[in-house]
Amino acid sequence: MQRPDWAPETIDVERPSVARMYDYYLGGSHNFAVDRAAAQAMVAAVPEAPLMAQANRAFLRRAVQFLCEAGIRQFLDIGSGIPTVGNVHEIAQRHAPDSRVVYVDVDPVAVAHSREILAGNESATVVQEDLRHPERILAHPDVRAMIDFSQPVAVLIVAVLHFVGEHDRPAEVLRTLRAALAPGSYLVLSQASDDGRSEAERAEAQKVYQRTDNPLWVRSRAELTAFFDGFELVEPGVVWVPQWRPETPDSAEDAERAVFLGGVGRLGG
């Protein structure tokens, strides 16, 4: 296939990428035929897959708006993917022009396209790093140049944790990030949950993602809630993402169809 200008030579365009599948679900254009085929297979297994991505993006928007209203002006978005419409810097800088945003992603396509989008924006940057190595993220010179960790920061890990298996010690990863944060900081999490799913649906979804560069690890509400250890959950707690401070009552109907649970926690002190 012909490689687009924005796709680095180093990437394998014949293997599906979760970041590009997510872009496809959101109606973006930065994906390849192999990503669309994998995404369509996921839709066949779990018809709500596009709804899941869109509900997560809407949750992200509402969470960032809430954080801006709470006075947060620094955002660290880990596992940010390809910034399509409604990304963090657009939302934050619209509400508070002095907001600073660092995107972190392990996918070179996501990072390359992020650099294109952020060119000329001195208050936003992107680094290529892995959530599973938080100490490297925190020590990265571009992160340190943009984020003042002596002041409150919002760490966003949205639609990512289900790609972090227990062998990668997600609770320890989150403890490392929490230890770097000043009081008044926030943590935003969402992840796929198998609460209410049939065994057949679980098996089929996992089978699709086993063919990608990121296998799937679903978790329960109790498991996701435990990841907020050390943070005080903001109302309404950990809920299906359409139920987190919906803009209208109608938008929270049939919320479990979104398949993702999410929440926001504040670090006291």
CSV table of C-alpha atoms in Angstrom, one decimal:
chain,number,residue,atom,x,y,z
A,1,MET,CA,0.0,0.0,0.0
A,2,GLN,CA,1.1,3.6,-0.5
A,3,ARG,CA,2.4,5.2,2.7
A,4,PRO,CA,0.8,8.6,3.5
A,5,ASP,CA,3.1,11.5,4.1
A,6,TRP,CA,2.3,11.6,7.8
A,7,ALA,CA,3.2,7.9,8.4
A,8,PRO,CA,6.8,7.4,9.6
A,9,GLU,CA,8.9,4.8,7.7
A,10,THR,CA,9.4,2.9,11.0
A,11,ILE,CA,5.8,1.8,11.4
A,12,ASP,CA,4.3,-1.5,10.2
A,13,VAL,CA,1.3,-0.5,8.0
A,14,GLU,CA,0.2,-4.1,7.6
A,15,ARG,CA,-0.5,-4.7,11.3
A,16,PRO,CA,-3.5,-3.1,13.0
A,17,SER,CA,-2.9,-0.4,15.5
A,18,VAL,CA,-5.3,0.3,18.4
A,19,ALA,CA,-4.7,4.1,18.1
A,20,ARG,CA,-5.6,4.1,14.4
A,21,MET,CA,-8.7,1.8,15.1
A,22,TYR,CA,-9.8,4.3,17.7
A,23,ASP,CA,-9.3,7.1,15.1
A,24,TYR,CA,-11.5,5.2,12.7
A,25,TYR,CA,-14.3,4.8,15.3
A,26,LEU,CA,-14.3,8.5,15.8
A,27,GLY,CA,-14.6,9.2,12.1
A,28,GLY,CA,-11.0,10.3,11.6
A,29,SER,CA,-8.9,9.8,8.5
A,30,HIS,CA,-5.6,8.7,10.0
A,31,ASN,CA,-6.0,4.9,9.7
A,32,PHE,CA,-5.1,2.2,7.2
A,33,ALA,CA,-7.1,-0.6,5.5
A,34,VAL,CA,-5.8,-3.1,8.0
A,35,ASP,CA,-7.0,-0.9,10.9
A,36,ARG,CA,-10.4,-0.5,9.3
A,37,ALA,CA,-10.7,-4.3,8.8
A,38,ALA,CA,-9.8,-5.0,12.4
A,39,ALA,CA,-12.2,-2.3,13.6
A,40,GLN,CA,-15.0,-3.8,11.5
A,41,ALA,CA,-14.2,-7.2,12.9
A,42,MET,CA,-14.5,-5.6,16.4
A,43,VAL,CA,-17.9,-4.1,15.4
A,44,ALA,CA,-19.1,-7.5,14.3
A,45,ALA,CA,-18.2,-8.9,17.7
A,46,VAL,CA,-19.3,-5.9,19.7
A,47,PRO,CA,-21.6,-3.6,17.7
A,48,GLU,CA,-21.3,-0.8,20.2
A,49,ALA,CA,-17.6,-0.3,19.4
A,50,PRO,CA,-18.0,3.0,17.7
A,51,LEU,CA,-20.4,4.2,20.4
A,52,MET,CA,-17.8,3.2,23.0
A,53,ALA,CA,-15.1,5.4,21.3
A,54,GLN,CA,-17.5,8.3,20.9
A,55,ALA,CA,-18.8,8.0,24.5
A,56,ASN,CA,-15.2,8.1,25.8
A,57,ARG,CA,-14.4,11.2,23.7
A,58,ALA,CA,-17.5,12.9,25.1
A,59,PHE,CA,-16.5,11.8,28.7
A,60,LEU,CA,-13.0,13.3,28.0
A,61,ARG,CA,-14.5,16.6,26.9
A,62,ARG,CA,-16.8,16.9,30.0
A,63,ALA,CA,-13.9,15.9,32.3
A,64,VAL,CA,-11.5,18.5,30.8
A,65,GLN,CA,-14.2,21.2,31.1
A,66,PHE,CA,-14.8,20.2,34.7
A,67,LEU,CA,-11.0,20.4,35.4
A,68,CYS,CA,-10.7,23.8,33.8
A,69,GLU,CA,-13.6,25.1,36.0
A,70,ALA,CA,-11.8,23.6,39.0
A,71,GLY,CA,-8.7,25.7,38.2
A,72,ILE,CA,-6.5,23.1,36.6
A,73,ARG,CA,-4.2,24.5,33.9
A,74,GLN,CA,-1.7,21.6,33.4
A,75,PHE,CA,-2.8,18.4,31.7
A,76,LEU,CA,-0.8,15.2,31.1
A,77,ASP,CA,-2.7,12.9,28.7
A,78,ILE,CA,-1.1,9.5,28.7
A,79,GLY,CA,-2.1,7.1,25.9
A,80,SER,CA,-3.5,10.1,24.0
A,81,GLY,CA,-3.7,8.3,20.6
A,82,ILE,CA,-4.2,10.4,17.4
A,83,PRO,CA,-5.7,13.8,18.4
A,84,THR,CA,-8.9,13.9,16.3
A,85,VAL,CA,-11.6,16.5,16.9
A,86,GLY,CA,-12.2,17.3,20.5
A,87,ASN,CA,-8.7,16.6,21.9
A,88,VAL,CA,-7.5,17.9,25.2
A,89,HIS,CA,-5.6,21.0,24.1
A,90,GLU,CA,-8.5,22.2,22.0
A,91,ILE,CA,-10.9,21.9,24.9
A,92,ALA,CA,-8.6,23.2,27.6
A,93,GLN,CA,-7.2,26.1,25.7
A,94,ARG,CA,-10.7,27.2,24.6
A,95,HIS,CA,-11.8,27.3,28.2
A,96,ALA,CA,-8.5,28.6,29.6
A,97,PRO,CA,-6.0,29.9,27.0
A,98,ASP,CA,-3.1,29.6,29.5
A,99,SER,CA,-3.5,25.8,29.8
A,100,ARG,CA,-0.5,23.6,29.1
A,101,VAL,CA,-0.9,20.1,27.7
A,102,VAL,CA,1.5,17.2,27.2
A,103,TYR,CA,0.4,14.2,25.2
A,104,VAL,CA,2.1,10.9,25.7
A,105,ASP,CA,1.7,7.9,23.4
A,106,VAL,CA,3.7,4.8,22.5
A,107,ASP,CA,2.4,4.6,18.9
A,108,PRO,CA,4.8,6.4,16.5
A,109,VAL,CA,1.8,7.2,14.1
A,110,ALA,CA,-0.1,8.9,16.9
A,111,VAL,CA,3.0,10.8,18.0
A,112,ALA,CA,3.9,11.9,14.4
A,113,HIS,CA,0.5,13.2,13.7
A,114,SER,CA,0.3,14.9,17.1
A,115,ARG,CA,3.4,16.8,16.2
A,116,GLU,CA,1.8,18.0,13.0
A,117,ILE,CA,-1.3,19.2,14.8
A,118,LEU,CA,0.7,20.9,17.6
A,119,ALA,CA,3.2,22.7,15.3
A,120,GLY,CA,3.2,26.3,16.4
A,121,ASN,CA,1.4,25.7,19.7
A,122,GLU,CA,3.9,26.6,22.4
A,123,SER,CA,1.7,25.4,25.2
A,124,ALA,CA,1.3,21.8,24.0
A,125,THR,CA,3.7,19.1,23.1
A,126,VAL,CA,3.9,15.3,22.6
A,127,VAL,CA,6.4,12.7,23.7
A,128,GLN,CA,6.7,9.1,22.6
A,129,GLU,CA,6.7,7.0,25.8
A,130,ASP,CA,4.8,4.1,27.4
A,131,LEU,CA,2.3,4.3,30.2
A,132,ARG,CA,3.9,1.1,31.6
A,133,HIS,CA,7.1,3.2,32.3
A,134,PRO,CA,5.8,6.2,34.3
A,135,GLU,CA,9.2,7.1,35.7
A,136,ARG,CA,10.4,7.7,32.1
A,137,ILE,CA,7.4,9.9,31.4
A,138,LEU,CA,7.9,11.9,34.6
A,139,ALA,CA,11.6,12.4,33.9
A,140,HIS,CA,11.2,13.3,30.2
A,141,PRO,CA,12.8,16.7,29.5
A,142,ASP,CA,9.8,17.8,27.3
A,143,VAL,CA,7.4,16.9,30.1
A,144,ARG,CA,9.5,18.7,32.7
A,145,ALA,CA,9.7,21.8,30.4
A,146,MET,CA,5.9,22.0,30.1
A,147,ILE,CA,4.6,20.8,33.5
A,148,ASP,CA,5.4,22.2,36.9
A,149,PHE,CA,4.8,19.3,39.2
A,150,SER,CA,4.9,21.6,42.3
A,151,GLN,CA,1.5,22.8,41.1
A,152,PRO,CA,-1.7,20.8,40.5
A,153,VAL,CA,-1.8,18.7,37.4
A,154,ALA,CA,-4.5,16.6,35.8
A,155,VAL,CA,-3.4,13.2,34.6
A,156,LEU,CA,-5.7,11.7,32.0
A,157,ILE,CA,-5.6,8.0,31.2
A,158,VAL,CA,-8.7,7.6,29.1
A,159,ALA,CA,-9.5,4.4,27.2
A,160,VAL,CA,-6.1,3.0,27.8
A,161,LEU,CA,-5.9,0.8,31.0
A,162,HIS,CA,-7.6,-2.1,29.3
A,163,PHE,CA,-4.4,-2.5,27.3
A,164,VAL,CA,-2.3,-2.8,30.5
A,165,GLY,CA,-2.3,-6.3,31.8
A,166,GLU,CA,-1.9,-7.3,35.5
A,167,HIS,CA,1.7,-8.4,34.7
A,168,ASP,CA,2.4,-4.8,33.9
A,169,ARG,CA,1.4,-3.7,37.4
A,170,PRO,CA,-1.1,-1.0,36.6
A,171,ALA,CA,-1.7,-0.2,40.3
A,172,GLU,CA,2.0,0.4,40.8
A,173,VAL,CA,2.1,2.6,37.7
A,174,LEU,CA,-0.7,4.7,39.1
A,175,ARG,CA,1.0,4.9,42.5
A,176,THR,CA,4.2,6.2,40.8
A,177,LEU,CA,2.3,8.9,39.0
A,178,ARG,CA,0.4,9.8,42.2
A,179,ALA,CA,3.6,10.2,44.1
A,180,ALA,CA,4.8,12.9,41.6
A,181,LEU,CA,1.6,15.0,41.9
A,182,ALA,CA,1.0,18.1,44.1
A,183,PRO,CA,-2.1,18.3,46.3
A,184,GLY,CA,-5.1,19.4,44.3
A,185,SER,CA,-4.1,17.4,41.3
A,186,TYR,CA,-6.6,15.1,39.6
A,187,LEU,CA,-6.7,11.7,38.0
A,188,VAL,CA,-9.1,10.9,35.1
A,189,LEU,CA,-9.5,7.2,34.2
A,190,SER,CA,-11.8,5.2,31.9
A,191,GLN,CA,-11.5,1.6,30.7
A,192,ALA,CA,-13.5,-1.2,29.1
A,193,SER,CA,-15.5,-3.2,31.5
A,194,ASP,CA,-17.1,-6.7,31.1
A,195,ASP,CA,-19.8,-5.9,33.7
A,196,GLY,CA,-23.1,-7.1,32.2
A,197,ARG,CA,-21.4,-8.7,29.1
A,198,SER,CA,-22.1,-12.3,28.1
A,199,GLU,CA,-19.2,-14.8,28.1
A,200,ALA,CA,-19.5,-15.1,24.2
A,201,GLU,CA,-19.1,-11.3,23.8
A,202,ARG,CA,-16.1,-11.2,26.1
A,203,ALA,CA,-14.4,-14.0,24.2
A,204,GLU,CA,-15.0,-12.6,20.8
A,205,ALA,CA,-13.8,-9.1,21.7
A,206,GLN,CA,-10.6,-10.5,23.3
A,207,LYS,CA,-10.0,-12.6,20.2
A,208,VAL,CA,-10.2,-9.5,17.9
A,209,TYR,CA,-7.7,-7.5,20.0
A,210,GLN,CA,-5.3,-10.5,20.3
A,211,ARG,CA,-4.5,-9.8,16.6
A,212,THR,CA,-3.5,-6.2,17.3
A,213,ASP,CA,-0.5,-4.7,19.0
A,214,ASN,CA,-2.5,-4.4,22.2
A,215,PRO,CA,-4.4,-7.3,23.7
A,216,LEU,CA,-7.5,-6.5,25.8
A,217,TRP,CA,-7.8,-6.6,29.6
A,218,VAL,CA,-11.3,-5.8,30.8
A,219,ARG,CA,-12.0,-4.9,34.5
A,220,SER,CA,-15.0,-4.6,36.8
A,221,ARG,CA,-16.2,-1.4,38.5
A,222,ALA,CA,-14.6,-2.5,41.8
A,223,GLU,CA,-11.2,-3.0,40.0
A,224,LEU,CA,-11.3,0.4,38.3
A,225,THR,CA,-12.4,2.1,41.6
A,226,ALA,CA,-9.4,0.5,43.3
A,227,PHE,CA,-7.1,2.3,40.9
A,228,PHE,CA,-8.1,5.6,42.5
A,229,ASP,CA,-6.4,4.6,45.7
A,230,GLY,CA,-5.2,7.8,47.4
A,231,PHE,CA,-7.6,10.0,45.5
A,232,GLU,CA,-11.0,11.3,46.6
A,233,LEU,CA,-13.6,10.4,43.9
A,234,VAL,CA,-15.5,13.3,42.5
A,235,GLU,CA,-19.3,12.8,42.3
A,236,PRO,CA,-20.8,10.6,40.8
A,237,GLY,CA,-17.9,8.3,41.3
A,238,VAL,CA,-17.0,5.5,38.9
A,239,VAL,CA,-19.9,5.1,36.5
A,240,TRP,CA,-20.6,4.2,32.9
A,241,VAL,CA,-19.0,7.1,31.0
A,242,PRO,CA,-22.2,8.6,29.7
A,243,GLN,CA,-23.4,8.9,33.3
A,244,TRP,CA,-20.5,11.0,34.4
A,245,ARG,CA,-22.0,14.5,34.6
A,246,PRO,CA,-24.1,14.2,31.5
A,247,GLU,CA,-25.0,17.4,29.7
A,248,THR,CA,-28.6,16.2,29.3
A,249,PRO,CA,-30.5,13.4,31.1
A,250,ASP,CA,-31.2,11.8,27.7
A,251,SER,CA,-27.4,11.4,27.0
A,252,ALA,CA,-27.1,9.0,30.0
A,253,GLU,CA,-29.8,6.6,28.9
A,254,ASP,CA,-28.7,3.0,28.1
A,255,ALA,CA,-25.3,4.1,29.5
A,256,GLU,CA,-24.0,0.5,29.9
A,257,ARG,CA,-24.0,0.2,26.1
A,258,ALA,CA,-20.9,2.4,26.1
A,259,VAL,CA,-19.1,-0.5,27.8
A,260,PHE,CA,-16.6,1.9,29.4
A,261,LEU,CA,-16.5,2.9,33.1
A,262,GLY,CA,-14.9,6.1,34.1
A,263,GLY,CA,-14.3,8.5,37.0
A,264,VAL,CA,-12.3,11.5,38.2
A,265,GLY,CA,-10.4,11.6,41.5
A,266,ARG,CA,-8.8,14.5,43.4
A,267,LEU,CA,-5.6,14.3,45.4
A,268,GLY,CA,-6.1,15.9,48.8
A,269,GLY,CA,-3.5,17.2,51.1
